[in-house]
Amino acid sequence: MQEKEILLSVRNLDVNFGTKRKPFHAVKNVSFDIYRGETFGLVGESGSGKTTIGRAILRINSTSGGEIIYKGEKISGKISKTLDQKVISEIQMIFQDPMSSLNERAKVDYIVSEGTYNTKKGISAKERKNLVDEALLDVGLLPDFASRFPHEFSGGQRQRIGIARALIMEPEFIVADEPISALDVSIRAQVLNLMSKLQKERGLTYLFIAHDLSVMRFISDRIAVISKGQLVELAPCEELFKNPLHPYTKALLSVVPQPDPENERNKKILIYDPSEHDYENDPPSWMEVTPGHYVQANEKEKEKYLKELVLD
Ligand SMILES: Nc1ncnc2c1ncn2[C@@H]1O[C@H](COP(=O)(O)OP(=O)(O)OP(=O)(O)O)[C@@H](O)[C@H]1O
Ligand SMILES: [Mg+2]
């Protein structure tokens, strides 16, 4: 098998907010690698630090510890102007709420092309318009829409505009921050399908953020689970669904809707109680239980998890 290429590496990342004297640790010692061409899912409840990690990768949030490495180069902290330009053009973000993430006073034409004023300074107005037309067509919208304002569009169309705005930059890596959560259920699949089509055509790599596991199964190659700023489990998608080990992962899985009505009626929703861990006396570490399957556990939990594992 061909060795997988690591596109982005997050190493012991800390992000603090607040003051030096009274810091709030939003992200604590988070590490993961993302391979080129994969969809890496990051899932966790509201406030667990998902967006903060995405924004740290895009250099919108500054990091307090650790580092972020893209194509072998450190992109966190102080970096050269050339590298900063590279990050700006190659890494893009798609936002959660298409109703508030588009500038209401700008026409679609400007919204979609805004980034190119930075990366493609020298091109003519006509060339820029061609790029916009192409990006709109790529996401299934008509080039005529360029002269309209965001309020004239539905949620799904607005999210497509958000995707066009990212695509026009010809990115390699996209942080998709809950891109379908705010959309009507009926159009979620369309936007997901569009994203996977674009991924296949262009070899894109995604960090896909969501707060529940239900969509993750259909799009993620691997999934990391985050709770209160810390990763608690990371595994290939099917492995995580088959062998969830951490109680927080189990709780997230227990709320995933079941297609079978009988199962749905009888399902038991689990509540995660962090005080169940005895971490004072037996502190946890990040351990690999089977190849590629990591969990945060102390020695006692590790023993229990190893017994629970269902192996092929
Ligand atoms: N700029 C900021 N200043 C202060 N605190 C912040 C800032 N950004 C985020 N936080 C805090 O950091 C924590 C993590 O926030 P974050 O937005 O990353 O969570 P999330 O997992 O994306 O949640 P959601 O699912 O609601 O989007 C939260 O407690 C949040 O209030
Ligand atoms: Mg968020």
Coordinates of C-alpha atoms and ligand atoms in Angstrom, one line a residue:
M1 CA 0.0 0.0 0.0
Q2 CA 1.2 3.5 -0.8
E3 CA 2.4 5.5 2.2
K4 CA -0.2 8.2 3.0
E5 CA 1.0 11.8 2.8
I6 CA 0.4 14.0 5.8
L7 CA -0.9 17.3 4.6
L8 CA -1.6 19.0 7.9
S9 CA -0.3 18.2 11.4
V10 CA -1.7 19.6 14.6
R11 CA 0.9 19.0 17.4
N12 CA 0.1 19.6 21.1
L13 CA -2.1 22.5 20.2
D14 CA -3.2 24.8 23.0
V15 CA -5.4 27.9 22.5
N16 CA -6.2 30.1 25.5
F17 CA -8.6 33.0 25.7
G18 CA -9.0 35.4 28.5
T19 CA -6.0 37.0 30.3
K20 CA -2.6 35.7 31.2
R21 CA -3.6 35.7 34.8
K22 CA -7.0 34.2 34.2
P23 CA -6.7 32.1 31.0
F24 CA -9.6 30.0 29.6
H25 CA -8.2 26.9 28.0
A26 CA -10.4 26.4 25.0
V27 CA -8.1 23.8 23.3
K28 CA -5.7 21.6 25.4
N29 CA -2.8 19.6 24.0
V30 CA -4.6 18.5 20.8
S31 CA -2.7 16.4 18.3
F32 CA -3.8 14.8 15.0
D33 CA -2.6 14.4 11.4
I34 CA -4.7 14.9 8.3
Y35 CA -3.8 12.9 5.2
R36 CA -4.0 14.4 1.7
G37 CA -7.3 13.7 0.1
E38 CA -9.1 12.5 3.1
T39 CA -12.1 13.9 5.1
F40 CA -11.1 14.2 8.7
G41 CA -14.2 14.6 10.9
L42 CA -14.0 16.5 14.2
V43 CA -17.0 16.0 16.4
G44 CA -18.0 17.3 19.8
E45 CA -20.7 19.2 21.6
S46 CA -21.1 23.0 21.5
G47 CA -18.2 24.9 23.1
S48 CA -15.8 21.9 22.9
G49 CA -13.3 23.9 20.8
K50 CA -13.9 22.7 17.3
T51 CA -14.2 26.1 15.6
T52 CA -11.2 27.3 17.7
I53 CA -9.0 24.6 16.2
G54 CA -10.3 25.4 12.6
R55 CA -9.6 29.1 13.2
A56 CA -6.1 28.3 14.6
I57 CA -5.3 26.4 11.4
L58 CA -6.4 29.4 9.3
R59 CA -4.3 31.7 11.5
I60 CA -7.4 33.6 12.6
N61 CA -6.9 32.5 16.2
S62 CA -3.4 32.7 17.6
T63 CA -2.0 29.6 19.3
S64 CA -0.8 29.5 22.9
G65 CA 1.2 26.3 22.6
G66 CA 2.1 23.5 20.2
E67 CA 2.3 23.9 16.5
I68 CA 0.5 23.5 13.2
I69 CA 2.4 22.1 10.3
Y70 CA 1.2 22.3 6.7
K71 CA 3.1 20.4 4.0
G72 CA 6.1 20.1 6.3
E73 CA 6.2 23.9 7.2
K74 CA 5.2 25.4 10.5
I75 CA 2.3 27.8 9.9
S76 CA 1.5 28.7 13.4
G77 CA 3.1 31.6 15.2
K78 CA 5.4 34.0 13.4
I79 CA 5.8 33.0 9.7
S80 CA 7.2 34.7 6.6
K81 CA 5.0 36.8 4.4
T82 CA 5.4 34.3 1.5
L83 CA 4.2 31.4 3.7
D84 CA 1.3 33.5 5.0
Q85 CA 0.2 34.2 1.4
K86 CA 0.5 30.4 0.7
V87 CA -1.8 29.6 3.7
I88 CA -4.3 32.3 2.6
S89 CA -4.6 30.9 -0.8
E90 CA -4.4 27.2 -0.1
I91 CA -6.4 26.8 3.0
Q92 CA -10.0 27.9 3.0
M93 CA -13.0 27.8 5.4
I94 CA -16.7 27.2 4.8
F95 CA -18.8 28.5 7.6
Q96 CA -21.7 27.2 9.6
D97 CA -24.3 29.8 9.1
P98 CA -24.7 30.8 5.5
M99 CA -27.3 33.4 6.6
S100 CA -24.7 35.5 8.6
S101 CA -21.4 34.6 7.0
L102 CA -22.1 36.4 3.7
N103 CA -21.7 40.2 3.6
E104 CA -25.3 41.4 3.0
R105 CA -24.3 44.7 1.4
A106 CA -22.0 43.1 -1.2
K107 CA -23.1 41.5 -4.5
V108 CA -22.4 37.8 -5.0
D109 CA -19.8 38.8 -7.6
Y110 CA -17.7 40.6 -5.0
I111 CA -18.4 38.1 -2.2
V112 CA -17.1 35.2 -4.4
S113 CA -14.1 37.1 -5.8
E114 CA -13.0 38.9 -2.7
G115 CA -10.0 36.6 -1.9
T116 CA -8.7 36.9 -5.5
Y117 CA -8.0 40.7 -5.0
N118 CA -5.3 39.5 -2.6
T119 CA -3.9 36.4 -4.5
K120 CA -4.5 37.4 -8.1
K121 CA -3.9 41.2 -8.0
G122 CA -2.8 41.6 -11.7
I123 CA -5.8 40.1 -13.5
S124 CA -8.3 42.1 -15.5
A125 CA -11.9 42.7 -14.5
K126 CA -13.0 40.4 -17.3
E127 CA -10.7 37.6 -16.1
R128 CA -12.0 38.0 -12.5
K129 CA -15.5 37.8 -13.8
N130 CA -14.7 34.6 -15.6
L131 CA -13.3 33.1 -12.4
V132 CA -16.6 34.1 -10.6
D133 CA -18.7 32.6 -13.4
E134 CA -16.7 29.4 -13.3
A135 CA -16.9 29.1 -9.5
L136 CA -20.6 29.6 -9.5
L137 CA -21.1 27.0 -12.2
D138 CA -18.9 24.6 -10.2
V139 CA -21.3 24.8 -7.3
G140 CA -24.4 24.5 -9.4
L141 CA -25.4 28.2 -9.5
L142 CA -26.0 30.4 -12.6
P143 CA -23.4 33.0 -13.5
D144 CA -26.3 35.5 -13.7
F145 CA -26.6 35.3 -9.9
A146 CA -23.3 37.3 -9.6
S147 CA -25.2 40.6 -9.8
R148 CA -27.6 39.8 -7.0
F149 CA -27.4 40.2 -3.2
P150 CA -27.3 37.4 -0.7
H151 CA -30.7 38.0 0.7
E152 CA -32.2 36.9 -2.6
F153 CA -31.1 33.4 -2.0
S154 CA -32.2 30.4 0.0
G155 CA -30.0 28.8 2.7
G156 CA -28.8 26.1 0.5
Q157 CA -27.9 28.5 -2.3
R158 CA -26.1 30.8 0.1
Q159 CA -24.0 27.9 1.3
R160 CA -23.2 27.2 -2.3
I161 CA -22.0 30.8 -2.6
G162 CA -19.9 30.2 0.4
I163 CA -18.4 27.1 -1.2
A164 CA -17.8 29.1 -4.5
R165 CA -16.0 31.7 -2.5
A166 CA -13.6 29.1 -1.2
L167 CA -13.2 27.3 -4.5
I168 CA -12.2 30.4 -6.5
M169 CA -9.0 30.3 -4.4
E170 CA -8.1 26.9 -5.8
P171 CA -7.6 25.6 -2.3
E172 CA -6.0 22.3 -1.3
F173 CA -7.4 22.1 2.2
I174 CA -10.8 23.2 3.4
V175 CA -12.0 23.6 6.9
A176 CA -15.8 23.0 6.7
D177 CA -17.2 24.2 10.0
E178 CA -20.6 22.6 10.4
P179 CA -21.4 23.5 6.7
I180 CA -24.9 21.8 6.7
S181 CA -26.1 22.3 10.3
A182 CA -28.0 25.4 9.6
L183 CA -29.7 24.0 6.4
D184 CA -33.1 22.4 6.0
V185 CA -32.8 18.7 6.2
S186 CA -34.0 18.3 2.6
I187 CA -31.1 20.2 1.2
R188 CA -28.3 18.9 3.5
A189 CA -27.7 15.9 1.3
Q190 CA -27.3 18.1 -1.8
V191 CA -24.6 20.2 -0.2
L192 CA -22.8 17.1 1.1
N193 CA -22.9 15.5 -2.3
L194 CA -21.6 18.7 -3.9
M195 CA -18.7 18.7 -1.4
S196 CA -17.8 15.1 -2.0
K197 CA -18.0 15.6 -5.8
L198 CA -15.6 18.6 -5.6
Q199 CA -13.3 16.6 -3.3
K200 CA -13.1 13.8 -5.8
E201 CA -12.6 16.1 -8.8
R202 CA -10.0 18.2 -7.2
G203 CA -8.3 15.9 -4.7
L204 CA -9.4 18.3 -1.9
T205 CA -8.7 17.5 1.8
Y206 CA -11.4 18.4 4.3
L207 CA -11.5 19.0 8.0
F208 CA -15.2 18.5 8.5
I209 CA -16.6 19.8 11.8
A210 CA -19.9 18.7 13.2
H211 CA -21.5 18.4 16.7
D212 CA -23.1 15.0 16.1
L213 CA -22.0 11.8 14.6
S214 CA -25.0 11.2 12.3
V215 CA -23.6 12.9 9.1
M216 CA -20.0 11.9 9.9
R217 CA -20.5 8.3 9.0
F218 CA -21.3 9.2 5.4
I219 CA -18.4 11.6 4.7
S220 CA -15.5 11.0 7.1
D221 CA -12.6 8.7 6.5
R222 CA -11.4 9.2 10.1
I223 CA -13.1 10.8 13.1
A224 CA -11.7 12.6 16.1
V225 CA -13.9 13.2 19.1
I226 CA -13.4 16.3 21.2
S227 CA -14.7 17.1 24.7
K228 CA -13.9 20.3 26.6
G229 CA -11.0 21.2 24.5
Q230 CA -9.3 17.7 24.5
L231 CA -9.4 14.9 22.1
V232 CA -10.8 11.8 23.8
E233 CA -10.8 9.4 20.8
L234 CA -9.7 9.1 17.2
A235 CA -10.3 6.2 14.8
P236 CA -11.1 5.3 11.2
C237 CA -14.8 6.0 10.7
E238 CA -16.2 2.4 10.7
E239 CA -13.9 1.4 13.6
L240 CA -15.3 4.2 15.7
F241 CA -18.9 3.1 15.1
K242 CA -18.0 -0.5 15.7
N243 CA -15.7 -0.1 18.7
P244 CA -16.5 3.2 20.5
L245 CA -14.4 3.1 23.7
H246 CA -14.5 6.4 25.5
P247 CA -17.8 7.1 27.4
Y248 CA -18.1 10.5 25.7
T249 CA -18.0 8.8 22.2
K250 CA -20.6 6.3 23.4
A251 CA -22.8 9.1 24.5
L252 CA -22.5 10.9 21.2
L253 CA -23.3 7.6 19.4
S254 CA -26.3 6.9 21.5
V255 CA -28.2 9.9 20.2
V256 CA -27.6 9.1 16.5
P257 CA -31.0 8.4 15.0
Q258 CA -31.7 4.8 14.1
P259 CA -33.3 4.0 10.7
D260 CA -35.2 1.1 12.2
P261 CA -38.3 2.4 14.2
E262 CA -38.1 -0.5 16.6
N263 CA -34.4 0.3 17.4
E264 CA -35.2 4.0 17.6
R265 CA -38.0 3.5 20.1
N266 CA -35.8 1.2 22.3
K267 CA -32.6 3.1 22.1
K268 CA -31.0 4.1 25.3
I269 CA -29.5 7.6 25.4
L270 CA -26.3 7.6 27.4
I271 CA -25.2 10.7 29.4
Y272 CA -21.5 11.3 29.8
D273 CA -20.3 12.1 33.3
P274 CA -16.7 13.2 33.4
S275 CA -16.5 12.6 37.2
E276 CA -16.7 8.9 36.4
H277 CA -13.0 9.0 35.6
D278 CA -10.5 8.6 38.4
Y279 CA -7.8 10.8 36.9
E280 CA -6.5 12.2 40.2
N281 CA -4.8 9.0 41.1
D282 CA -4.4 7.4 37.7
P283 CA -3.9 10.2 35.1
P284 CA -4.8 9.5 31.5
S285 CA -2.7 9.5 28.4
W286 CA -3.3 9.3 24.7
M287 CA -2.9 5.7 23.7
E288 CA -3.2 3.6 20.5
V289 CA -5.3 0.6 21.3
T290 CA -5.4 -0.9 17.8
P291 CA -3.5 0.5 14.7
G292 CA -5.0 4.0 14.1
H293 CA -7.5 3.8 17.0
Y294 CA -6.5 6.2 19.8
V295 CA -8.3 6.9 23.1
Q296 CA -7.6 9.0 26.1
A297 CA -7.5 6.6 29.0
N298 CA -5.7 5.8 32.2
E299 CA -4.2 2.4 33.0
K300 CA -7.4 1.0 34.6
E301 CA -9.6 2.2 31.7
K302 CA -7.1 0.9 29.2
E303 CA -7.5 -2.6 30.6
K304 CA -11.3 -2.3 30.4
Y305 CA -11.2 -1.0 26.8
L306 CA -8.9 -3.7 25.6
K307 CA -11.4 -6.3 26.9
E308 CA -14.3 -4.5 25.2
L309 CA -12.7 -4.4 21.8
V310 CA -14.5 -6.4 19.1
L311 CA -11.7 -7.6 16.8
D312 CA -12.3 -9.1 13.3
Ligands
LIG1 N1 -12.6 34.8 20.7 C1 -12.9 34.2 21.9 N2 -12.8 34.8 23.1 C2 -13.1 34.1 24.2 N3 -13.6 32.9 24.3 C3 -13.8 32.2 23.1 C4 -13.5 32.8 21.8 N4 -13.7 32.0 20.8 C5 -14.2 30.8 21.5 N5 -14.2 31.0 22.8 C6 -14.7 30.0 23.8 O1 -13.9 28.8 23.6 C7 -14.7 27.7 23.7 C8 -14.7 26.9 22.5 O2 -15.4 27.6 21.5 P1 -15.6 27.0 20.0 O3 -16.3 28.1 19.2 O4 -14.3 26.6 19.5 O5 -16.6 25.8 20.2 P2 -17.3 24.8 19.2 O6 -16.9 23.5 19.5 O7 -17.0 25.3 17.8 O8 -18.8 25.0 19.5 P3 -20.1 25.1 18.6 O9 -20.5 23.7 18.3 O10 -21.1 25.8 19.4 O11 -19.7 25.9 17.3 C9 -16.1 28.2 24.1 O12 -16.2 28.1 25.5 C10 -16.1 29.6 23.6 O13 -16.9 30.4 24.4
MG2 MG -18.2 26.1 16.3

